[in-house]
Coordinates of C-alpha atoms in Angstrom, one line a residue:
Chain J
X22 CA 0.0 0.0 0.0
X23 CA 2.8 2.3 0.9
X24 CA 4.3 1.7 -2.6
X25 CA 1.1 2.9 -4.2
X26 CA 1.2 6.1 -2.1
X27 CA 4.7 6.8 -3.4
X28 CA 3.7 5.9 -7.0
X29 CA 0.8 8.4 -6.7
X30 CA 3.1 11.1 -5.3
X31 CA 5.5 10.5 -8.2
X32 CA 2.6 11.1 -10.7
X33 CA 1.7 14.3 -9.0
X34 CA 5.4 15.4 -9.2
X35 CA 5.5 14.6 -12.9
X36 CA 2.1 16.0 -13.8
X37 CA 1.7 19.2 -11.9
X38 CA -1.3 20.0 -14.2
X39 CA -3.3 17.5 -12.0
X40 CA -3.8 20.2 -9.5
X41 CA -2.7 23.4 -11.4
X42 CA -5.4 23.1 -14.1
X43 CA -8.4 22.8 -11.8
X44 CA -6.9 25.5 -9.5
X45 CA -6.6 27.9 -12.4
X46 CA -10.2 27.1 -13.5
X47 CA -11.4 27.6 -10.0
X48 CA -9.5 30.9 -9.7
X49 CA -11.0 32.1 -13.0
X50 CA -14.6 31.3 -11.8
X51 CA -13.9 33.1 -8.6
X52 CA -12.7 36.2 -10.5
X53 CA -15.9 36.1 -12.5
X54 CA -17.9 35.9 -9.3
X55 CA -16.0 38.8 -7.8
X56 CA -16.1 41.1 -10.7
X57 CA -18.8 39.8 -13.0
X58 CA -22.0 41.8 -13.6
X59 CA -24.9 40.8 -11.3
X60 CA -28.2 42.6 -11.3
X61 CA -28.6 42.1 -7.6
X62 CA -31.7 44.2 -7.0
X63 CA -34.0 42.6 -9.6
X64 CA -34.4 39.0 -10.2
X65 CA -33.7 37.2 -6.9
X66 CA -36.7 38.9 -5.4
X67 CA -38.9 37.8 -8.2
X68 CA -38.1 34.1 -7.7
X69 CA -40.3 31.8 -5.7
X70 CA -38.9 29.9 -2.8
X71 CA -38.9 26.8 -4.9
X72 CA -36.8 28.5 -7.6
X73 CA -34.4 29.9 -5.0
X74 CA -34.1 26.3 -3.6
X75 CA -32.8 25.2 -7.0
X76 CA -30.3 28.1 -7.3
X77 CA -27.9 26.8 -4.7
X78 CA -27.4 23.3 -6.2
X79 CA -27.2 25.0 -9.7
X80 CA -24.2 27.0 -8.7
X81 CA -22.4 24.2 -7.0
X82 CA -23.5 21.6 -9.5
X83 CA -22.6 23.9 -12.4
X84 CA -19.1 24.3 -11.1
X85 CA -18.8 20.6 -10.5
X86 CA -20.0 19.8 -14.0
X87 CA -17.6 22.2 -15.6
X88 CA -14.7 20.7 -13.6
X89 CA -15.9 17.2 -14.5
X90 CA -15.7 18.0 -18.2
X91 CA -12.3 19.6 -18.0
X92 CA -11.1 16.6 -16.0
X93 CA -12.4 14.1 -18.6
X94 CA -10.3 15.8 -21.2
X95 CA -7.2 16.0 -18.9
X96 CA -7.4 12.4 -17.7
X97 CA -7.8 11.1 -21.3
X98 CA -4.6 12.9 -22.2
X99 CA -2.9 11.6 -19.0
X100 CA -3.8 8.0 -19.7
X101 CA -2.5 8.2 -23.2
X102 CA 0.7 9.8 -22.2
X103 CA 1.7 8.2 -18.9
X104 CA 3.3 4.9 -20.0
X105 CA 4.4 6.3 -23.4
X106 CA 6.3 9.3 -21.7
X107 CA 8.4 6.9 -19.6
X108 CA 9.5 5.0 -22.7
X109 CA 10.0 8.0 -24.8
X110 CA 12.6 9.6 -22.5
X111 CA 13.9 6.2 -21.5
X112 CA 13.3 6.8 -17.8
X113 CA 11.4 3.5 -17.9
X114 CA 14.9 2.0 -17.4
X115 CA 15.2 3.9 -14.1
X116 CA 11.6 3.1 -12.9
X117 CA 12.2 -0.6 -13.8
X118 CA 15.5 -0.6 -11.8
X119 CA 13.4 -0.3 -8.6
X120 CA 11.6 -3.0 -6.8
X121 CA 8.2 -2.1 -8.2
X122 CA 6.2 -4.6 -10.3
X123 CA 4.8 -3.7 -13.7
X124 CA 1.3 -4.5 -12.3
X125 CA 1.8 -1.9 -9.5
X126 CA 3.0 0.7 -12.0
X127 CA 0.1 0.2 -14.4
X128 CA -2.5 0.0 -11.6
X129 CA -1.1 3.1 -10.0
X130 CA -1.6 5.1 -13.2
X131 CA -5.1 3.7 -13.7
X132 CA -6.0 4.6 -10.2
X133 CA -4.6 8.0 -10.6
X134 CA -6.9 8.7 -13.6
X135 CA -10.0 7.0 -12.2
X136 CA -9.8 8.0 -8.5
X137 CA -7.0 10.3 -7.4
X138 CA -7.4 13.0 -10.1
X139 CA -11.2 13.0 -9.8
X140 CA -10.7 13.4 -6.0
X141 CA -8.4 16.4 -6.6
X142 CA -10.9 18.0 -8.9
X143 CA -13.7 17.2 -6.5
X144 CA -12.0 19.0 -3.6
X145 CA -11.0 22.0 -5.7
X146 CA -14.5 22.2 -7.2
X147 CA -15.9 22.2 -3.6
X148 CA -13.6 25.0 -2.5
X149 CA -14.4 27.0 -5.6
X150 CA -18.2 26.5 -5.1
X151 CA -17.9 27.6 -1.4
X152 CA -15.9 30.6 -2.4
X153 CA -18.2 31.6 -5.3
X154 CA -21.2 31.1 -3.1
X155 CA -19.7 33.2 -0.4
X156 CA -18.9 36.0 -2.9
X157 CA -22.3 35.9 -4.5
X158 CA -24.0 36.0 -1.1
X159 CA -22.0 39.0 0.0
X160 CA -22.5 40.8 -3.3
X161 CA -26.1 39.8 -3.8
X162 CA -27.3 40.2 -0.2
X163 CA -29.7 38.1 1.8
X164 CA -31.9 36.6 -1.0
X165 CA -28.8 35.1 -2.6
X166 CA -27.4 34.1 0.7
X167 CA -30.6 32.3 1.6
X168 CA -30.6 30.6 -1.7
X169 CA -27.0 29.5 -1.7
X170 CA -26.5 28.1 1.8
X171 CA -28.5 24.9 2.3
X172 CA -26.3 22.6 4.3
X173 CA -28.5 19.6 3.5
X174 CA -28.3 20.2 -0.3
X175 CA -24.6 20.7 0.1
X176 CA -24.1 17.4 1.8
X177 CA -26.2 15.7 -0.8
X178 CA -24.1 17.2 -3.6
X179 CA -21.0 15.8 -1.9
X180 CA -22.6 12.3 -1.9
X181 CA -23.6 12.7 -5.5
X182 CA -20.1 13.8 -6.5
X183 CA -18.6 10.7 -4.8
X184 CA -21.2 8.5 -6.4
X185 CA -20.4 10.1 -9.8
X186 CA -16.7 9.5 -9.4
X187 CA -17.1 5.9 -8.5
X188 CA -19.7 5.1 -11.1
X189 CA -17.9 7.0 -13.9
X190 CA -14.7 5.1 -13.1
X191 CA -16.6 1.8 -13.7
X192 CA -18.6 3.0 -16.7
X193 CA -15.7 4.5 -18.6
X194 CA -13.2 1.8 -17.6
X195 CA -13.1 0.3 -21.1
X196 CA -12.2 3.7 -22.6
X197 CA -9.7 4.5 -19.9
X198 CA -8.1 1.1 -20.2
X199 CA -7.9 1.4 -24.0
X200 CA -6.0 4.7 -23.8
X201 CA -3.6 3.2 -21.2
X202 CA -3.2 0.1 -23.5
X203 CA -2.2 2.3 -26.5
X204 CA 0.2 4.2 -24.2
X205 CA 1.9 0.9 -23.3
X206 CA 3.0 0.0 -26.8
X207 CA 2.7 2.8 -29.4
X208 CA 6.1 4.1 -30.6
X209 CA 4.7 7.5 -31.5
X210 CA 1.5 9.4 -32.2
X211 CA -0.4 7.8 -29.3
X212 CA -3.5 10.0 -30.0
X213 CA -3.6 8.9 -33.6
X214 CA -3.4 5.2 -32.7
X215 CA -6.0 5.5 -30.0
X216 CA -8.5 7.0 -32.5
X217 CA -7.4 5.3 -35.7
X218 CA -7.9 1.7 -34.5
X219 CA -11.5 2.0 -33.5
X220 CA -12.3 4.2 -36.5
X221 CA -10.7 1.6 -38.8
X222 CA -12.6 -1.1 -37.0
X223 CA -15.9 0.6 -37.7
X224 CA -14.9 1.3 -41.3
X225 CA -13.9 -2.3 -42.0
X226 CA -17.0 -3.6 -40.4
X227 CA -19.3 -1.5 -42.5
X228 CA -17.3 -2.4 -45.7
X229 CA -17.2 -6.1 -45.1
X230 CA -20.5 -6.7 -43.3
X231 CA -22.5 -3.6 -44.1
X232 CA -23.3 -3.2 -40.4
X233 CA -22.4 -0.6 -37.8
X234 CA -22.5 -2.6 -34.7
X235 CA -19.1 -1.5 -33.3
X236 CA -19.8 2.2 -33.9
X237 CA -23.3 1.9 -32.3
X238 CA -21.9 0.1 -29.2
X239 CA -19.0 2.6 -28.8
X240 CA -21.2 5.7 -29.2
X241 CA -23.9 4.3 -27.0
X242 CA -21.4 3.6 -24.3
X243 CA -19.6 6.9 -24.6
X244 CA -22.9 8.8 -24.3
X245 CA -24.8 6.5 -22.1
X246 CA -23.3 7.2 -18.7
X247 CA -25.8 9.8 -17.5
X248 CA -28.8 7.7 -18.4
X249 CA -27.3 4.7 -16.7
X250 CA -26.2 6.2 -13.4
X251 CA -28.9 8.9 -12.8
X252 CA -32.6 9.3 -13.1
X253 CA -33.6 12.0 -15.6
X254 CA -36.2 14.7 -14.9
X255 CA -39.1 12.6 -16.2
X256 CA -38.6 10.5 -13.1
X257 CA -39.8 13.2 -10.9
X258 CA -43.3 14.8 -10.5
X259 CA -42.2 17.8 -8.5
X260 CA -42.2 21.0 -10.6
X261 CA -40.0 24.1 -10.1
X262 CA -40.4 27.2 -12.3
X263 CA -37.2 28.5 -13.9
X264 CA -37.8 31.6 -16.1
X265 CA -40.9 30.8 -18.2
X266 CA -40.5 27.1 -18.4
X267 CA -40.7 24.5 -15.7
X268 CA -38.5 21.8 -14.5
X269 CA -39.2 18.5 -12.9
X270 CA -37.2 18.4 -9.7
X271 CA -36.8 15.8 -7.0
X272 CA -37.6 16.7 -3.4
X273 CA -34.1 15.7 -2.5
X274 CA -31.1 15.7 -4.8
X275 CA -30.1 12.2 -3.7
X276 CA -33.2 11.0 -5.6
X277 CA -31.2 11.5 -8.8
X278 CA -29.0 8.6 -7.9
X279 CA -29.9 5.4 -9.6
X280 CA -27.6 3.0 -8.0
X281 CA -29.8 0.0 -8.5
X282 CA -30.2 0.7 -12.2
X283 CA -26.5 1.2 -12.5
X284 CA -25.4 -1.9 -10.8
X285 CA -27.9 -4.1 -12.7
X286 CA -26.8 -2.7 -16.0
X287 CA -25.4 -5.5 -18.2
X288 CA -23.8 -2.9 -20.4
X289 CA -21.8 -1.5 -17.5
X290 CA -20.6 -5.0 -16.4
X291 CA -19.7 -5.9 -20.0
X292 CA -17.6 -2.7 -20.2
X293 CA -15.9 -3.6 -16.9
X294 CA -14.9 -7.0 -18.3
X295 CA -13.6 -5.5 -21.5
X296 CA -11.7 -2.8 -19.5
X297 CA -10.2 -5.5 -17.1
X298 CA -9.0 -7.4 -20.2
X299 CA -7.4 -4.3 -21.6
X300 CA -5.7 -3.6 -18.3
X301 CA -4.3 -7.1 -18.3
X302 CA -3.0 -6.6 -21.8
X303 CA -1.4 -3.3 -20.7
X304 CA 0.5 -5.0 -17.9
X305 CA 1.6 -7.6 -20.3
X306 CA 3.0 -5.0 -22.7
X307 CA 4.6 -3.0 -20.0
X308 CA 6.3 -6.2 -18.8
X309 CA 7.6 -7.3 -22.2
X310 CA 8.5 -4.1 -24.0
X311 CA 10.8 -1.7 -22.2
X312 CA 12.1 0.7 -24.7
X313 CA 10.8 2.3 -27.8
Chain N
X14 CA 15.1 -29.5 3.4
X15 CA 17.7 -31.2 1.2
X16 CA 16.4 -29.3 -1.8
X17 CA 16.5 -26.0 0.0
X18 CA 20.1 -26.6 1.0
X19 CA 21.0 -27.4 -2.6
X20 CA 19.3 -24.3 -3.9
X21 CA 21.1 -22.3 -1.3
X22 CA 24.5 -23.7 -2.2
X23 CA 23.9 -23.0 -5.9
X24 CA 22.8 -19.5 -5.0
X25 CA 25.8 -18.9 -2.9
X26 CA 28.3 -20.1 -5.5
X27 CA 26.6 -18.3 -8.5
X28 CA 24.9 -15.0 -8.3
X29 CA 24.1 -15.2 -12.0
X30 CA 24.0 -18.4 -14.0
X31 CA 23.2 -18.6 -17.7
X32 CA 22.9 -21.7 -19.8
X33 CA 22.0 -21.6 -23.5
X34 CA 20.8 -18.0 -23.1
X35 CA 19.5 -16.8 -26.4
X36 CA 17.6 -13.9 -27.8
X37 CA 16.6 -12.9 -31.3
X38 CA 15.0 -9.8 -32.7
X39 CA 13.4 -10.9 -35.9
X40 CA 16.2 -12.4 -38.0
X41 CA 18.9 -10.7 -35.9
X42 CA 20.5 -13.0 -33.3
X43 CA 21.5 -10.8 -30.3
X44 CA 22.5 -13.7 -28.0
X45 CA 23.4 -17.0 -29.5
X46 CA 23.1 -19.6 -26.7
X47 CA 25.7 -18.3 -24.3
X48 CA 26.8 -19.9 -21.0
X49 CA 28.3 -17.9 -18.2
X50 CA 28.5 -17.8 -14.4
X51 CA 29.2 -14.9 -12.1
X52 CA 30.2 -15.6 -8.5
X53 CA 29.7 -13.1 -5.7
X54 CA 32.6 -10.6 -5.2
X55 CA 33.6 -10.5 -8.8
X56 CA 33.9 -7.4 -10.9
X57 CA 33.1 -8.6 -14.4
X58 CA 33.6 -6.6 -17.5
X59 CA 31.4 -7.7 -20.4
X60 CA 33.3 -6.2 -23.3
X61 CA 32.4 -6.2 -26.9
X62 CA 31.9 -3.9 -29.9
X63 CA 28.6 -2.1 -30.5
X64 CA 25.8 -4.5 -31.3
X65 CA 27.6 -7.5 -30.0
X66 CA 24.9 -8.4 -27.5
X67 CA 26.2 -6.8 -24.3
X68 CA 23.1 -4.7 -23.6
X69 CA 20.8 -7.6 -24.5
X70 CA 22.6 -9.8 -22.0
X71 CA 22.3 -7.2 -19.3
X72 CA 18.6 -6.6 -20.1
X73 CA 18.0 -10.3 -19.7
X74 CA 19.8 -10.5 -16.4
X75 CA 17.8 -7.5 -15.1
X76 CA 14.4 -9.0 -16.2
X77 CA 13.8 -6.3 -18.8
X78 CA 13.5 -8.6 -21.7
X79 CA 12.2 -12.1 -22.4
X80 CA 14.7 -14.7 -23.6
X81 CA 15.0 -18.4 -24.2
X82 CA 17.4 -20.7 -22.4
X83 CA 18.1 -20.9 -18.7
X84 CA 18.9 -17.8 -16.6
X85 CA 19.0 -17.5 -12.9
X86 CA 19.8 -14.4 -10.9
X87 CA 19.9 -15.0 -7.1
X88 CA 18.4 -18.3 -8.1
X89 CA 15.3 -16.6 -9.5
X90 CA 13.9 -16.2 -12.9
X91 CA 14.6 -12.5 -13.6
X92 CA 11.9 -12.0 -16.2
X93 CA 9.2 -13.3 -13.9
X94 CA 10.6 -11.8 -10.7
X95 CA 12.2 -8.5 -11.8
X96 CA 10.8 -6.5 -8.9
X97 CA 12.1 -9.0 -6.3
X98 CA 15.5 -9.1 -8.0
X99 CA 15.7 -5.3 -7.9
X100 CA 15.6 -5.4 -4.1
X101 CA 19.2 -6.7 -4.3
X102 CA 20.3 -5.2 -7.6
X103 CA 21.2 -1.7 -8.7
X104 CA 21.2 -0.8 -12.4
X105 CA 22.7 2.3 -14.0
X106 CA 22.2 2.6 -17.7
X107 CA 23.8 5.5 -19.5
X108 CA 23.3 9.0 -18.3
X109 CA 19.9 9.9 -19.7
X110 CA 17.6 7.6 -17.9
X111 CA 16.7 9.7 -14.9
X112 CA 13.6 11.6 -15.8
X113 CA 14.2 15.3 -16.4
X114 CA 11.3 16.6 -14.4
X115 CA 12.4 14.8 -11.2
X116 CA 14.0 16.9 -8.5
X117 CA 17.1 15.5 -6.8
X118 CA 15.4 15.6 -3.4
X119 CA 12.3 13.8 -4.9
X120 CA 14.6 11.1 -6.3
X121 CA 15.8 10.4 -2.8
X122 CA 12.3 10.5 -1.4
X123 CA 10.9 8.1 -4.0
X124 CA 13.7 5.6 -4.0
X125 CA 13.6 5.7 -0.2
X126 CA 9.8 5.2 -0.3
X127 CA 9.8 2.1 -2.6
X128 CA 13.2 0.5 -1.8
X129 CA 13.6 -1.3 1.5
X130 CA 17.4 -1.2 1.3
X131 CA 17.9 2.4 0.6
X132 CA 19.8 4.5 3.1
X133 CA 19.0 8.1 2.6
X134 CA 21.7 9.5 4.9
X135 CA 24.3 7.7 2.8
X136 CA 23.0 9.2 -0.5
X137 CA 22.9 12.6 1.2
X138 CA 26.5 12.4 2.3
X139 CA 27.6 11.3 -1.1
X140 CA 25.7 14.2 -2.8
X141 CA 27.1 16.7 -0.2
X142 CA 30.5 16.1 -1.7
X143 CA 29.2 17.4 -5.0
X144 CA 28.0 20.7 -6.3
X145 CA 24.5 19.3 -6.8
X146 CA 21.6 21.1 -5.0
X147 CA 18.8 18.9 -3.7
X148 CA 16.1 21.2 -5.2
X149 CA 17.6 21.1 -8.8
X150 CA 15.6 19.2 -11.4
X151 CA 17.5 16.5 -13.2
X152 CA 17.1 18.3 -16.6
X153 CA 19.0 21.3 -15.2
X154 CA 22.1 19.2 -14.4
X155 CA 25.1 18.5 -16.6
X156 CA 25.6 14.9 -17.9
X157 CA 28.3 14.4 -15.3
X158 CA 26.1 15.6 -12.5
X159 CA 23.2 13.3 -13.6
X160 CA 25.6 10.4 -13.4
X161 CA 26.7 11.5 -10.0
X162 CA 23.1 11.6 -8.8
X163 CA 22.3 8.1 -10.2
X164 CA 25.5 6.7 -8.7
X165 CA 24.7 8.2 -5.3
X166 CA 21.2 6.6 -5.5
X167 CA 22.7 3.3 -6.4
X168 CA 25.5 3.3 -3.8
X169 CA 23.0 4.2 -1.1
X170 CA 21.2 0.9 -1.8
X171 CA 22.6 -2.0 0.1
X172 CA 22.6 -4.2 -3.0
X173 CA 24.5 -7.3 -3.7
X174 CA 24.7 -6.8 -7.5
X175 CA 25.5 -3.6 -9.3
X176 CA 24.9 -3.6 -13.1
X177 CA 26.4 -0.8 -15.1
X178 CA 25.6 -0.5 -18.8
X179 CA 27.9 1.9 -20.5
X180 CA 27.7 4.2 -17.5
X181 CA 30.0 6.8 -18.7
X182 CA 28.7 7.1 -22.3
X183 CA 28.8 10.7 -23.5
X184 CA 30.7 11.9 -20.4
X185 CA 33.9 13.9 -20.7
X186 CA 37.2 12.6 -19.3
X187 CA 36.8 14.4 -16.0
X188 CA 33.3 13.1 -15.3
X189 CA 34.4 9.6 -16.4
X190 CA 37.3 9.7 -14.0
X191 CA 35.1 11.0 -11.2
X192 CA 32.6 8.3 -11.8
X193 CA 35.0 5.4 -11.5
X194 CA 36.9 7.0 -8.6
X195 CA 33.6 7.3 -6.7
X196 CA 32.8 3.7 -7.6
X197 CA 36.2 2.4 -6.3
X198 CA 36.4 4.6 -3.2
X199 CA 32.8 4.6 -1.9
X200 CA 31.3 1.4 -3.1
X201 CA 33.6 -1.5 -3.8
X202 CA 34.4 -4.1 -1.2
X203 CA 34.7 -7.9 -1.4
X204 CA 31.0 -8.4 -0.8
X205 CA 29.9 -6.5 -3.9
X206 CA 29.4 -8.0 -7.3
X207 CA 29.6 -5.7 -10.3
X208 CA 28.7 -6.5 -13.9
X209 CA 29.8 -3.7 -16.2
X210 CA 29.6 -3.3 -20.0
X211 CA 31.7 -0.9 -21.9
X212 CA 33.5 -0.5 -25.1
X213 CA 36.1 1.7 -23.5
X214 CA 38.2 -1.1 -22.2
X215 CA 41.1 1.1 -20.9
X216 CA 38.7 2.8 -18.4
X217 CA 37.8 -0.4 -16.5
X218 CA 41.0 -2.3 -17.1
X219 CA 42.4 -1.9 -13.5
X220 CA 39.0 -2.5 -11.9
X221 CA 38.1 -5.9 -13.2
X222 CA 38.6 -9.3 -11.6
X223 CA 37.1 -11.1 -14.7
X224 CA 36.6 -10.3 -18.3
X225 CA 34.2 -11.7 -20.8
X226 CA 34.5 -10.8 -24.5
X227 CA 31.3 -11.0 -26.5
X228 CA 31.1 -10.8 -30.2
X229 CA 28.1 -11.4 -32.5
X230 CA 26.1 -12.9 -29.7
X231 CA 28.8 -15.3 -28.5
X232 CA 31.2 -15.2 -25.7
X233 CA 34.6 -15.6 -27.2
X234 CA 36.6 -15.3 -24.0
X235 CA 35.8 -15.6 -20.3
X236 CA 38.7 -15.5 -17.9
X237 CA 39.9 -14.1 -14.6
X238 CA 42.2 -11.1 -15.1
X239 CA 44.9 -12.7 -13.0
X240 CA 45.1 -15.6 -15.4
X241 CA 45.7 -13.4 -18.5
X242 CA 49.4 -13.3 -17.7
X243 CA 49.5 -17.1 -17.4
X244 CA 47.5 -17.7 -20.6
X245 CA 48.6 -15.0 -23.0
X246 CA 51.8 -13.3 -24.1
X247 CA 52.5 -10.5 -26.5
X248 CA 56.0 -10.4 -28.0
X249 CA 57.7 -7.5 -29.7
X250 CA 59.3 -9.7 -32.3
X251 CA 62.9 -9.1 -33.4
X252 CA 62.9 -8.2 -37.1
X253 CA 65.1 -11.1 -38.1
X254 CA 62.8 -13.6 -36.3
X255 CA 59.5 -12.6 -38.0
X256 CA 59.2 -15.7 -40.2
X257 CA 60.0 -18.0 -37.4
X258 CA 57.5 -16.2 -35.1
X259 CA 54.8 -16.5 -37.8
X260 CA 55.5 -20.2 -38.0
X261 CA 54.9 -20.5 -34.2
X262 CA 51.3 -19.6 -34.8
X263 CA 50.4 -16.3 -33.2
X264 CA 46.6 -15.6 -33.0
X265 CA 47.1 -12.0 -33.8
X266 CA 49.8 -9.9 -35.5
X267 CA 50.0 -6.2 -35.1
X268 CA 52.7 -4.1 -36.9
X269 CA 53.2 -0.9 -34.9
X270 CA 55.8 1.9 -35.4
X271 CA 58.4 -0.3 -37.1
X272 CA 57.9 -3.1 -34.6
X273 CA 55.8 -6.2 -35.0
X274 CA 53.7 -7.5 -32.0
X275 CA 52.5 -11.0 -32.0
X276 CA 50.1 -12.5 -29.6
X277 CA 50.3 -16.1 -28.4
X278 CA 48.1 -18.1 -26.0
X279 CA 50.9 -20.4 -24.6
X280 CA 53.2 -18.1 -22.7
X281 CA 55.0 -20.9 -20.9
X282 CA 56.5 -22.2 -24.2
X283 CA 60.2 -21.3 -23.8
X284 CA 60.7 -21.2 -27.6
X285 CA 58.6 -18.1 -27.8
X286 CA 61.0 -16.2 -25.5
X287 CA 63.7 -16.5 -28.1
X288 CA 61.6 -14.5 -30.6
X289 CA 61.8 -11.2 -29.0
X290 CA 60.7 -9.2 -25.9
X291 CA 57.7 -10.7 -24.1
X292 CA 55.1 -8.8 -22.0
X293 CA 51.6 -9.4 -20.7
X294 CA 49.0 -8.0 -23.0
X295 CA 46.6 -5.4 -21.7
X296 CA 42.9 -6.3 -21.7
X297 CA 42.5 -3.7 -24.5
X298 CA 45.2 -5.4 -26.6
X299 CA 43.6 -8.8 -26.0
X300 CA 40.2 -7.5 -26.9
X301 CA 41.5 -6.2 -30.2
X302 CA 43.5 -9.3 -30.8
X303 CA 40.6 -11.7 -30.0
X304 CA 38.1 -9.8 -32.1
X305 CA 40.4 -9.4 -35.0
X306 CA 41.0 -13.1 -34.9
X307 CA 37.3 -13.6 -34.9
X308 CA 37.0 -11.4 -38.0
X309 CA 39.8 -13.2 -39.8

């Protein structure tokens, strides 16, 4: 276990963007909150209690979602680069001269992308949301303050974030493992290989068989996470007015969580199996091929 | 019990044992069924021209590449148990394998974190003798300094086997000398075993207890240094005896500055002494002689 902590530390040393990037994004959001234009005297007073109730989670949830999207792009890059970079600069010979197994190395990098980096973003998103809420409350006065500070909503958002990190790690495992796998053997142009092989697979399938099964499966899985892990708004009967339209909202945020549906999803488990096989293949490649 | 004792004896007598070790890359044969043994306490030079198979042999010993044939290091299979073997082995490849983004202090932290036999104070004291600052990143250091950092890391590990693969490649003369001085003064004692490859033979000549010459994937000579004097003789042949000397069957003839040097592998033969002035060939001379012989 201690070895893994050191391996994580090593990744953070090498990839300072892990915390720098979200810190910069958080800082920018805070600057917007500090100096952005808010018409404080008008619309908060016109909102109903129910609408105000939605405002708080929207600020925190919005920041969280923005961070999550940035993180997805960053971790994709990280997974593609991490094993390749060691081979490119030949430092793999140094890392392999230490009593650390290839399995530990590969798993540490996967765990970085799936758990540690999301956790870093989660904490920084939280701090940002608190700071932004505080600034908006001070600038907007009591209606804003009332809307933004709901401890119970806040706690539920935390639970939802942890739920999202864990379920996304499982759901996206086949994609993450694919990127890591390419990183373990490509001699150059990791990005190109990572995209080219699935695209070529889809192309060959449509030429030979006239079908588009692979493309459909890949796209469905890539876009299917939200539907699989969360209830959508049609699930709820409660209405809240936003502007002129209305929105179905749950009584409690935690009602969004669809753990049962997620865990009973055959698609999710099939993806996990594919991902595990790719992780195994990555360890095999890391063990066998040292230098470029 | 009996089996364990046997394994232990084998392990004590041979740190590394290769039988029929072979490795091919496509059609290229890097190692052609070589046999060798390395006992504890030896300082073995694996010497050969570029592409002879030196690095492949080391990679196999270190568990970095798969191979065919039998290879045991500490009586373990190195490819299957690389991480375990690295607890007792240090490896320094040429200068550029420490990652540039790593800080010197981080390298100490990390190795200390994952290596049970790393003594941080020792690495610190070795580094304190140099100009290297702990907060420097590796990429900011000169090649010579990079090697010093790597050597300090390696020497602070209480390892039984040190493997050096062209450790001074690309270094200037001062840095090369500093490297070997540090190795001799701060590391070597009778319990250490060192396996070193280089094509600069002169550099390690006085260090070695054993030499192995490797050429085109085969080991062409494997001998203790102290036996070189008993096995080989170089003779600066008197001009009038050249024909007679050639008839005596030298394995290598080298004309040099008006003299002719001939190399024989039976120094005890008194007839050879008549031919000219005998001396013990240096390892570098022998290397050239042996390899030229192979090419002839």
